[in-house]
XYZ file of C-alpha atoms in Angstrom:
572
model
C 0.113 42.934 -46.514
C 2.614 43.914 -49.270
C 4.750 41.076 -50.623
C 7.879 43.175 -50.076
C 7.086 43.477 -46.355
C 6.593 39.699 -46.068
C 9.912 39.128 -47.823
C 11.683 41.606 -45.538
C 10.170 39.994 -42.436
C 11.286 36.555 -43.615
C 14.880 37.545 -44.355
C 15.324 39.700 -41.219
C 13.552 37.377 -38.751
C 15.562 36.335 -35.716
C 14.440 32.721 -36.080
C 16.203 30.476 -38.603
C 13.647 29.884 -41.374
C 13.450 27.919 -44.619
C 10.679 27.877 -47.212
C 10.476 24.553 -49.063
C 8.207 23.321 -51.815
C 5.679 20.466 -51.611
C 8.539 17.924 -51.944
C 10.487 19.626 -49.119
C 13.092 21.108 -51.492
C 14.476 24.461 -50.342
C 13.085 27.518 -52.141
C 14.551 30.156 -49.818
C 16.492 30.383 -46.563
C 16.974 33.492 -44.411
C 20.116 34.996 -42.883
C 19.368 33.574 -39.426
C 19.458 30.064 -40.879
C 22.762 30.796 -42.568
C 24.130 32.040 -39.234
C 22.826 28.980 -37.403
C 24.077 26.402 -39.900
C 27.152 28.129 -41.270
C 25.892 27.443 -44.832
C 25.219 30.269 -47.298
C 21.501 30.485 -48.233
C 22.057 30.285 -52.001
C 23.876 26.958 -51.573
C 20.762 25.464 -49.966
C 18.348 26.126 -52.830
C 16.982 22.947 -54.388
C 18.285 20.701 -51.631
C 15.858 18.536 -49.689
C 15.277 19.721 -46.117
C 14.869 16.122 -45.001
C 18.327 15.242 -46.336
C 19.842 18.314 -44.722
C 18.679 17.055 -41.354
C 19.519 13.374 -41.847
C 22.698 13.779 -39.835
C 20.823 15.418 -36.995
C 19.744 13.422 -33.986
C 15.963 13.644 -34.124
C 14.169 12.694 -30.919
C 10.884 12.443 -32.810
C 10.389 12.061 -36.558
C 8.556 15.164 -37.841
C 8.301 13.791 -41.392
C 6.308 10.785 -40.206
C 4.016 13.033 -38.173
C 3.436 15.239 -41.267
C 1.475 12.352 -42.787
C -1.296 13.049 -40.283
C -0.890 16.709 -39.313
C -0.078 19.995 -41.008
C 1.888 21.348 -38.060
C 4.552 19.324 -36.252
C 7.337 20.065 -33.838
C 10.390 17.966 -32.915
C 13.445 18.308 -30.730
C 16.844 17.472 -32.212
C 20.533 18.224 -32.115
C 22.367 19.724 -35.045
C 26.015 20.392 -35.883
C 26.579 24.139 -35.764
C 29.151 26.187 -37.637
C 31.706 25.482 -34.884
C 31.361 21.766 -35.505
C 29.645 21.143 -32.176
C 26.314 19.466 -31.471
C 23.669 21.919 -30.255
C 20.036 21.414 -29.177
C 17.228 22.928 -31.238
C 13.496 22.758 -31.886
C 12.336 22.061 -35.448
C 8.856 23.282 -36.422
C 7.386 22.321 -39.792
C 4.147 23.811 -41.128
C 2.539 22.533 -44.321
C 1.010 25.341 -46.461
C -1.874 24.576 -48.830
C -3.091 26.293 -51.970
C -6.618 27.508 -52.695
C -7.653 23.951 -53.643
C -6.422 22.519 -50.334
C -3.398 20.793 -51.889
C 0.082 20.979 -50.244
C 2.131 23.660 -51.955
C 4.958 24.673 -49.592
C 6.461 24.038 -46.175
C 7.705 26.577 -43.656
C 10.550 25.188 -41.549
C 11.612 27.083 -38.425
C 14.602 26.191 -36.263
C 14.933 27.523 -32.714
C 18.366 27.334 -31.125
C 17.676 26.171 -27.549
C 21.210 26.934 -26.416
C 20.853 30.558 -27.520
C 17.484 30.866 -25.807
C 18.896 29.473 -22.573
C 21.868 31.799 -22.743
C 19.649 34.811 -23.266
C 17.575 33.927 -20.202
C 14.420 34.864 -22.095
C 11.479 32.847 -23.336
C 9.638 33.394 -26.564
C 5.890 33.771 -26.471
C 5.479 30.241 -27.790
C 7.755 28.788 -25.118
C 5.672 30.454 -22.441
C 2.485 28.678 -23.517
C 3.515 25.549 -25.447
C 5.414 22.413 -24.533
C 8.680 22.192 -26.473
C 8.619 18.403 -26.965
C 5.031 17.851 -28.107
C 3.952 21.301 -29.285
C 0.872 20.976 -27.053
C -0.399 23.701 -24.730
C 1.369 23.663 -21.374
C -0.158 24.020 -17.918
C -0.270 27.836 -18.097
C -2.131 27.893 -21.389
C -4.380 25.010 -20.263
C -5.508 27.087 -17.302
C -6.606 29.909 -19.622
C -8.282 27.577 -22.116
C -10.082 25.687 -19.346
C -11.543 28.856 -17.872
C -12.690 29.932 -21.336
C -14.313 26.531 -21.860
C -16.131 26.810 -18.539
C -17.441 30.273 -19.387
C -18.654 28.982 -22.730
C -20.308 25.975 -21.055
C -22.079 28.252 -18.560
C -23.567 30.320 -21.369
C -24.754 27.251 -23.284
C -25.747 25.185 -20.264
C -23.333 22.540 -21.526
C -21.260 19.833 -19.867
C -17.443 19.735 -19.850
C -15.253 16.799 -18.896
C -11.730 17.439 -17.639
C -9.406 14.438 -17.714
C -5.907 14.002 -16.330
C -3.852 11.113 -17.723
C -0.605 9.859 -16.202
C 1.559 7.175 -17.808
C 1.860 4.093 -15.613
C 5.402 3.107 -14.573
C 6.963 5.682 -16.895
C 10.119 5.897 -14.774
C 10.787 2.209 -15.459
C 10.561 2.899 -19.200
C 13.043 5.770 -18.922
C 15.389 3.693 -16.772
C 15.308 0.757 -19.167
C 15.336 2.493 -22.570
C 16.834 5.899 -21.784
C 15.414 9.414 -21.733
C 15.629 9.822 -25.504
C 13.337 6.861 -26.063
C 11.106 8.102 -23.257
C 10.771 11.505 -24.928
C 9.928 9.844 -28.230
C 7.246 7.801 -26.530
C 5.716 10.893 -24.943
C 5.639 12.661 -28.318
C 3.955 9.706 -30.020
C 1.488 9.354 -27.159
C 0.565 13.019 -27.543
C 0.054 12.482 -31.268
C -2.124 9.401 -30.696
C -4.382 11.107 -28.164
C -4.669 14.165 -30.416
C -6.140 11.971 -33.145
C -8.818 10.639 -30.781
C -10.317 13.980 -29.794
C -12.720 16.271 -31.642
C -11.720 19.580 -33.190
C -12.813 21.737 -30.286
C -11.381 19.470 -27.587
C -8.070 20.479 -26.018
C -5.082 18.294 -25.152
C -2.236 19.719 -23.032
C 0.968 18.371 -21.544
C 1.098 19.535 -17.920
C 4.062 17.526 -16.586
C 6.681 15.036 -17.721
C 4.355 12.073 -18.330
C 1.076 13.777 -17.458
C -1.531 15.144 -19.844
C -4.808 17.004 -19.427
C -7.737 16.705 -21.799
C -10.731 19.065 -22.024
C -13.678 17.315 -23.674
C -16.126 20.032 -24.659
C -19.043 17.649 -25.184
C -18.469 15.779 -21.932
C -17.736 12.052 -21.885
C -19.310 8.779 -20.840
C -17.852 5.475 -19.738
C -17.543 4.239 -23.324
C -15.487 7.282 -24.375
C -13.119 6.902 -21.424
C -12.733 3.156 -22.026
C -11.927 3.709 -25.717
C -9.306 6.264 -24.705
C -7.614 3.745 -22.411
C -7.741 1.031 -25.074
C -6.259 3.296 -27.731
C -3.381 4.337 -25.517
C -2.614 0.696 -24.665
C -1.964 -0.234 -28.319
C 1.774 -0.862 -28.907
C 4.092 1.939 -30.048
C 6.828 1.045 -32.543
C 10.047 2.920 -31.823
C 13.432 2.150 -33.318
C 12.626 -1.464 -33.972
C 10.983 -2.056 -30.598
C 7.335 -2.419 -29.674
C 6.577 -0.553 -26.452
C 3.247 -0.844 -24.705
C 2.127 1.586 -22.028
C -1.048 2.229 -20.092
C -2.346 5.324 -18.378
C -4.324 6.025 -15.224
C -7.126 8.458 -15.957
C -8.965 10.764 -13.592
C -11.992 12.744 -14.696
C -14.321 15.340 -13.255
C -17.432 16.802 -14.829
C -18.667 20.367 -14.924
C -21.259 21.521 -13.792
C -21.695 18.545 -11.409
C -18.354 19.595 -9.983
C -19.092 23.314 -9.892
C -15.651 24.846 -9.319
C -13.161 27.073 -11.104
C -10.530 25.745 -13.472
C -7.682 25.339 -10.984
C -9.906 23.438 -8.555
C -11.255 21.215 -11.329
C -7.699 20.355 -12.360
C -6.903 19.435 -8.755
C -10.008 17.270 -8.574
C -9.184 15.453 -11.829
C -5.619 14.875 -10.586
C -6.970 13.519 -7.322
C -9.207 11.132 -9.266
C -6.208 10.049 -11.356
C -4.317 9.069 -8.203
C -7.365 7.071 -7.088
C -7.227 5.243 -10.429
C -3.588 4.357 -9.752
C -4.534 3.074 -6.309
C -7.183 0.862 -7.915
C -4.554 -0.910 -10.010
C -3.741 1.456 -12.926
C -4.910 1.232 -16.557
C -8.360 2.365 -15.453
C -10.318 5.560 -14.882
C -11.874 7.051 -11.788
C -14.526 9.760 -11.642
C -14.140 12.449 -9.024
C -16.791 12.440 -6.293
C -17.492 15.912 -4.843
C -18.907 14.365 -1.647
C -15.689 12.417 -1.088
C -13.697 15.603 -1.672
C -15.723 17.430 0.960
C -14.900 14.630 3.382
C -11.219 14.944 2.521
C -11.307 18.691 3.036
C -13.029 18.273 6.410
C -10.450 15.661 7.348
C -7.626 18.011 6.390
C -9.122 20.753 8.579
C -9.250 18.280 11.455
C -5.629 17.288 10.846
C -4.528 20.906 10.925
C -6.415 21.319 14.189
C -4.694 18.263 15.658
C -1.310 19.603 14.590
C -2.180 22.757 16.523
C -3.073 20.561 19.505
C 0.451 19.120 19.470
C 2.026 22.560 19.097
C -0.208 24.029 21.845
C 0.591 21.205 24.283
C -3.019 20.049 24.485
C -2.028 16.363 24.590
C -1.277 14.348 27.702
C -0.373 10.781 28.605
C -2.334 8.420 30.782
C -0.707 5.268 32.099
C -2.192 1.784 32.526
C -0.390 -0.580 34.937
C 0.799 -4.019 33.906
C 1.155 -6.773 36.538
C 2.509 -10.266 36.985
C -0.533 -12.185 38.184
C 1.617 -14.973 39.609
C 3.327 -12.962 42.299
C 1.337 -9.712 42.225
C 4.219 -7.489 41.134
C 3.643 -4.346 39.070
C 5.978 -4.838 36.133
C 5.363 -1.788 33.916
C 3.064 0.914 32.581
C 1.670 1.514 29.108
C 1.584 5.151 27.966
C -1.690 6.023 26.230
C -2.183 9.417 24.586
C -5.193 11.624 25.324
C -6.306 14.974 23.889
C -7.381 17.535 26.462
C -9.614 19.412 24.022
C -10.494 22.978 25.133
C -14.163 22.580 24.150
C -14.816 18.840 24.039
C -12.926 17.754 27.130
C -10.677 14.698 27.416
C -10.730 12.698 24.177
C -9.660 9.059 23.890
C -7.431 7.947 20.976
C -10.386 6.690 18.954
C -11.465 10.299 18.421
C -8.224 11.450 16.784
C -5.872 8.583 15.867
C -7.800 7.862 12.618
C -6.835 11.403 11.550
C -3.173 10.666 12.141
C -2.783 7.222 10.573
C -1.036 7.327 7.231
C -0.405 11.078 7.427
C 2.746 13.063 8.178
C 1.347 13.569 11.675
C 2.202 9.938 12.486
C 5.853 10.670 13.230
C 5.085 14.062 14.807
C 2.711 12.483 17.325
C 5.049 9.549 17.889
C 7.961 11.815 18.770
C 5.765 13.863 21.106
C 4.711 10.700 22.960
C 8.296 9.444 23.207
C 9.543 12.734 24.632
C 6.604 13.038 27.044
C 7.219 9.492 28.278
C 10.939 10.122 28.769
C 10.183 13.346 30.615
C 7.812 11.472 32.946
C 10.322 8.652 33.438
C 12.830 11.281 34.552
C 10.358 12.634 37.130
C 9.545 9.174 38.434
C 13.236 8.284 38.553
C 13.781 11.159 40.953
C 10.744 10.052 43.010
C 12.046 6.495 43.296
C 9.600 4.893 40.809
C 11.617 2.756 38.420
C 8.950 0.990 36.362
C 9.470 0.744 32.593
C 7.043 2.552 30.304
C 5.680 1.007 27.106
C 5.127 3.405 24.175
C 3.156 2.512 21.024
C 4.953 3.240 17.744
C 3.006 3.443 14.483
C 4.186 1.486 11.416
C 4.843 4.693 9.453
C 6.922 6.142 12.278
C 8.958 2.967 12.792
C 9.727 2.660 9.063
C 10.260 6.384 8.434
C 13.997 5.946 7.851
C 15.141 8.318 10.599
C 13.478 6.688 13.601
C 16.666 5.438 15.277
C 18.481 8.737 14.750
C 15.628 10.738 16.276
C 15.228 8.310 19.168
C 18.949 8.466 19.922
C 18.706 12.256 20.093
C 15.736 12.095 22.488
C 17.517 9.651 24.789
C 20.515 12.003 24.894
C 18.227 14.762 26.204
C 17.327 12.632 29.245
C 20.622 11.096 30.389
C 19.256 10.220 33.856
C 16.782 7.759 32.313
C 18.275 4.355 31.434
C 17.331 3.384 27.883
C 16.201 0.012 29.240
C 13.365 1.825 31.037
C 11.714 2.593 27.668
C 9.863 -0.226 25.905
C 8.457 0.090 22.398
C 5.303 -1.613 21.172
C 4.642 -2.108 17.459
C 1.635 -3.564 15.720
C 2.050 -6.943 14.105
C 1.215 -5.330 10.755
C 4.067 -2.801 11.143
C 6.688 -5.414 10.488
C 4.822 -6.912 7.551
C 4.980 -3.617 5.639
C 8.718 -4.021 5.111
C 10.078 -6.915 7.132
C 13.761 -6.284 6.432
C 13.527 -2.578 7.276
C 11.606 -3.396 10.457
C 14.228 -5.966 11.485
C 17.066 -3.501 10.944
C 15.345 -0.708 12.892
C 14.387 -2.973 15.779
C 17.910 -4.365 16.096
C 19.369 -0.848 16.111
C 16.971 0.082 18.924
C 17.909 -3.052 20.871
C 21.544 -2.048 20.558
C 20.523 1.083 22.469
C 19.075 -1.138 25.200
C 15.404 -0.824 24.205
C 13.156 -3.897 24.128
C 10.250 -4.453 21.752
C 6.786 -5.900 22.212
C 4.450 -7.044 19.432
C 1.081 -5.441 20.139
C -2.314 -6.925 19.231
C -0.721 -10.275 18.478
C -3.048 -12.706 16.734
C -4.800 -10.089 14.586
C -2.177 -10.242 11.809
C -1.700 -12.851 9.083
C 1.896 -13.961 9.587
C 2.210 -14.582 13.318
C 4.507 -17.598 13.060
C 6.851 -15.693 10.741
C 7.011 -12.853 13.241
C 7.682 -15.149 16.159
C 10.497 -16.813 14.285
C 12.155 -13.740 12.771
C 11.374 -10.603 14.751
C 13.590 -9.714 17.720
C 10.673 -9.174 20.102
C 10.933 -9.481 23.882
C 7.209 -9.599 24.685
C 4.036 -10.735 22.943
C 0.797 -8.930 23.795
C -2.370 -10.968 23.233
C -5.010 -8.720 21.696
C -7.803 -7.644 24.025
C -10.470 -8.444 21.420
C -9.778 -12.139 22.038
C -9.184 -11.940 25.778
C -12.313 -9.935 26.602
C -14.747 -12.637 25.368
C -12.617 -15.716 25.875
C -14.814 -16.914 28.756
C -18.003 -16.912 26.664
C -16.756 -17.416 23.097
C -15.100 -20.792 22.347
C -13.432 -19.396 19.220
C -11.765 -16.574 21.173
C -10.674 -19.058 23.824
C -9.141 -21.258 21.107
C -7.216 -18.272 19.688
C -5.897 -17.297 23.133
C -4.828 -20.902 23.804
C -3.056 -21.048 20.415
C -1.185 -17.757 20.941
C -0.063 -18.827 24.423
C 1.057 -22.212 23.075
C 3.078 -20.580 20.260
C 4.662 -18.029 22.585
C 5.702 -20.747 25.015
C 7.095 -22.902 22.202
C 9.199 -19.951 21.013
C 10.147 -19.090 24.589
C 8.715 -15.577 24.366
C 7.152 -13.829 27.409
C 3.522 -12.809 26.886
C 1.041 -10.328 28.312
C -2.741 -10.449 27.947
C -4.640 -7.214 27.299
C -8.293 -6.722 28.156
C -8.245 -8.548 31.510
C -11.479 -7.288 33.057
C -12.128 -9.742 35.895
C -10.576 -12.245 38.262
C -12.135 -14.997 36.142
C -10.137 -13.784 33.145
C -7.008 -13.760 35.273
C -7.564 -17.300 36.623
C -8.190 -18.676 33.121
C -5.070 -17.016 31.718
C -2.913 -18.270 34.577
C -4.227 -21.783 34.054
C -3.268 -21.551 30.363
C 0.237 -20.345 31.217
C 0.044 -16.561 30.756
C 1.038 -14.612 33.875
C 1.379 -10.977 32.729
C -1.726 -8.875 32.229
C -3.290 -5.446 31.963
C -6.903 -4.370 31.740
C -9.769 -2.612 33.461
C -10.003 -5.339 36.094
C -6.542 -4.312 37.284
C -6.640 -0.572 36.573
C -7.955 1.891 34.049
C -5.492 4.286 32.391
C -4.811 7.208 34.729
C -2.872 10.504 34.767
C 0.776 10.334 35.812
C 0.065 12.083 39.125
C -2.326 9.274 40.137
C 0.247 6.502 39.686
C 2.048 6.860 43.089
C -1.235 6.483 45.049
C -2.293 3.526 42.919
C 1.065 1.821 43.471
C 0.731 2.359 47.213
C -2.760 0.832 47.202
C -2.060 -2.125 44.923
C -0.632 -4.455 47.640
C -3.975 -4.157 49.442
C -5.746 -5.795 46.494
C -5.356 -9.246 48.065
C -7.715 -10.932 45.626
C -5.184 -10.106 42.891
C -1.894 -10.349 44.750
C -2.724 -13.840 46.047
C -4.347 -14.932 42.817
C -1.801 -17.477 41.686
C -1.696 -19.323 45.005
C -5.481 -19.676 45.059
C -5.767 -20.561 41.398
C -3.120 -23.016 40.364
C -0.846 -23.627 43.322
C 2.883 -23.892 43.403
C 2.882 -27.100 41.364
C 2.279 -25.101 38.171
C 4.882 -22.464 38.918
C 7.453 -23.854 36.513
C 5.037 -23.610 33.588
C 4.392 -19.874 33.985
C 6.510 -17.473 31.923
C 7.765 -14.641 34.114
C 8.964 -11.192 33.248
């Protein structure tokens, strides 16, 4: 290319450019730089570029990075010809002579304000990260696919890693975004020095990097990467130490295209965070297939809710002392078009911990209120107990949504609806649970603690939670007559409930012997297969009509403990 053409291109380029010698003294500056800085080019000759930028606010120090690399990029603010601070990107490239010795430097300044105002992106901005100079997500996708094609031809192995800085938000909050950006730039530089020439490092999000290792990787390589990252960074007189969570997947073991591999590596990274951070996790294709199958099942269950395939069955609750029916527990069922009626064990594991939790919970609440309205008109005034998942209770909008549902059924007194929460629900966030439960009680709704005795803070719950009923878990009640340990647990729960003056109800009552033992211990309320199995709403009126004829149950207390123990039994 003719020297005259190179000179013309330099002087007429739209980017502000400076050519400096090996000591960073200006040899030439183009018109765009003069326009950007407001300084005539001839007045810059012989001046040190580093000194010219001393007054600029450099987010990263490009001169320090030049000690290790021939191409660096830094973000900074400069004072323009109007005397105002403006953002820019500084790129410095070291040029070498035929003997490999530094001879010149090419300095390019990109005015970010002008680029933003123009609404256009340069080719470099499209594919490279402005802060670190690394490939961005778009370019990574292209490079990854090229690496996979190359690996296929050679029969080689490729490792794709995703690294995410642990607790980076806390660093930004404590030290400010400027320091956070500097840390990210230095982290990118450190990782770049650890990889081989044909490996690829990209910045794909704020504090997230991707790394393509062309020769694959083993446990030792990944461990060294974590150790190197964890070494302190020295920034503005402070030593900052960070760790990363690393997810990795291997091709061809994970035989997928680039986008899917990136998703798998990201998924593995999140697993590493769940395991405690500052560690790595290798993606397991079998586990991913399970997740995909689970997601298909979740989508199908969402359709079941939308298609009205769910229904409620109701299990009666009685006071064994006087034989009264005191309530009904609503239990969800799935009337599957192909598989028939499915119990909760077939689908609740799909729902737990997913966004479906609240969706199912609201469906059950509305279905229960709708049924309460029907029974109200038929003269059946029993309260209905509805189970609420921990995620639904602590969702942040539970009370608001419940208030709206109650308003849709004004004929149903709010006191007719009872909510049951697992003991573990409150332990997730005790203060939030307390606030939500008190708001619900202000609406007139009572709470029961379900499966009491299975948690690890029962005394705390009894003392602090505003519960109106304690339900003894059926796993203890069912075998209490043959297992001394279960009997001891049931006795302890009943003793604690009585000491705290809380009514209690035993689940899993399957026989008259269970009932007699519970009454003798001081627990009068019960539900279980010995009393009634869960049944459709339309079967409840006939069951209620028949219940008084069950004399072995309705006269149970008189035959078991006599009137002398009446004062020791907690009644509804």
